[in-house]
């Protein structure tokens, strides 16, 4: 089980395996908070998809 990160807020759609992914940290004007959860929780409970940028 690995820990993944996601942007907090209503506009989140993906979780990130790389904490430096531009899709996670790039728009600090819209969100400046992140959270970390196990990957299974991100998929099943939060309904997030894997980020195409950092998962590859």
mmCIF file of C-alpha atoms in Angstrom:
data_model
loop_
_atom_site.group_PDB
_atom_site.id
_atom_site.type_symbol
_atom_site.label_atom_id
_atom_site.label_comp_id
_atom_site.label_asym_id
_atom_site.label_seq_id
_atom_site.Cartn_x
_atom_site.Cartn_y
_atom_site.Cartn_z
ATOM 1 C CA UNK A 1 0.000 0.000 0.000
ATOM 2 C CA UNK A 2 1.545 3.302 -1.018
ATOM 3 C CA UNK A 3 0.657 6.796 0.130
ATOM 4 C CA UNK A 4 -0.471 9.260 -2.540
ATOM 5 C CA UNK A 5 -1.204 12.987 -2.476
ATOM 6 C CA UNK A 6 -4.128 15.016 -3.758
ATOM 7 C CA UNK A 7 -5.207 18.642 -3.838
ATOM 8 C CA UNK A 8 -7.847 19.494 -1.272
ATOM 9 C CA UNK A 9 -11.008 21.183 -2.462
ATOM 10 C CA UNK A 10 -13.830 20.628 -4.901
ATOM 11 C CA UNK A 11 -11.743 20.716 -8.075
ATOM 12 C CA UNK A 12 -9.696 17.607 -7.402
ATOM 13 C CA UNK A 13 -9.804 14.812 -9.959
ATOM 14 C CA UNK A 14 -6.519 12.935 -9.586
ATOM 15 C CA UNK A 15 -4.108 11.613 -7.018
ATOM 16 C CA UNK A 16 -0.353 11.911 -7.406
ATOM 17 C CA UNK A 17 2.480 9.511 -6.588
ATOM 18 C CA UNK A 18 5.102 12.250 -6.997
ATOM 19 C CA UNK A 19 4.810 15.136 -4.533
ATOM 20 C CA UNK A 20 6.589 17.447 -6.987
ATOM 21 C CA UNK A 21 4.211 16.796 -9.900
ATOM 22 C CA UNK A 22 3.345 20.090 -11.674
ATOM 23 C CA UNK A 23 -0.320 19.070 -11.776
ATOM 24 C CA UNK A 24 -0.285 18.882 -7.967
ATOM 25 C CA UNK A 25 1.754 21.977 -7.129
ATOM 26 C CA UNK A 26 1.376 24.152 -10.223
ATOM 27 C CA UNK A 27 -1.675 26.298 -9.442
ATOM 28 C CA UNK A 28 -0.976 27.682 -6.001
ATOM 29 C CA UNK A 29 -3.342 30.589 -6.636
ATOM 30 C CA UNK A 30 -6.321 28.193 -6.659
ATOM 31 C CA UNK A 31 -5.260 25.839 -3.858
ATOM 32 C CA UNK A 32 -2.378 25.716 -1.434
ATOM 33 C CA UNK A 33 -3.382 22.638 0.575
ATOM 34 C CA UNK A 34 -2.648 18.990 -0.087
ATOM 35 C CA UNK A 35 -3.512 15.798 1.712
ATOM 36 C CA UNK A 36 -2.056 12.294 1.723
ATOM 37 C CA UNK A 37 -3.952 8.997 1.913
ATOM 38 C CA UNK A 38 -3.378 5.369 0.947
ATOM 39 C CA UNK A 39 -3.837 4.793 -2.799
ATOM 40 C CA UNK A 40 -6.839 2.487 -2.288
ATOM 41 C CA UNK A 41 -8.653 5.174 -0.300
ATOM 42 C CA UNK A 42 -7.945 7.771 -2.988
ATOM 43 C CA UNK A 43 -9.529 5.534 -5.608
ATOM 44 C CA UNK A 44 -12.399 3.964 -3.717
ATOM 45 C CA UNK A 45 -13.527 6.555 -1.161
ATOM 46 C CA UNK A 46 -12.540 9.793 -2.903
ATOM 47 C CA UNK A 47 -13.165 8.629 -6.480
ATOM 48 C CA UNK A 48 -9.858 9.976 -7.790
ATOM 49 C CA UNK A 49 -7.987 8.759 -10.862
ATOM 50 C CA UNK A 50 -4.240 8.281 -11.123
ATOM 51 C CA UNK A 51 -2.430 11.323 -12.523
ATOM 52 C CA UNK A 52 -1.215 10.584 -16.059
ATOM 53 C CA UNK A 53 1.842 12.820 -15.605
ATOM 54 C CA UNK A 54 3.452 11.374 -12.518
ATOM 55 C CA UNK A 55 2.132 7.808 -12.616
ATOM 56 C CA UNK A 56 3.963 6.996 -15.852
#
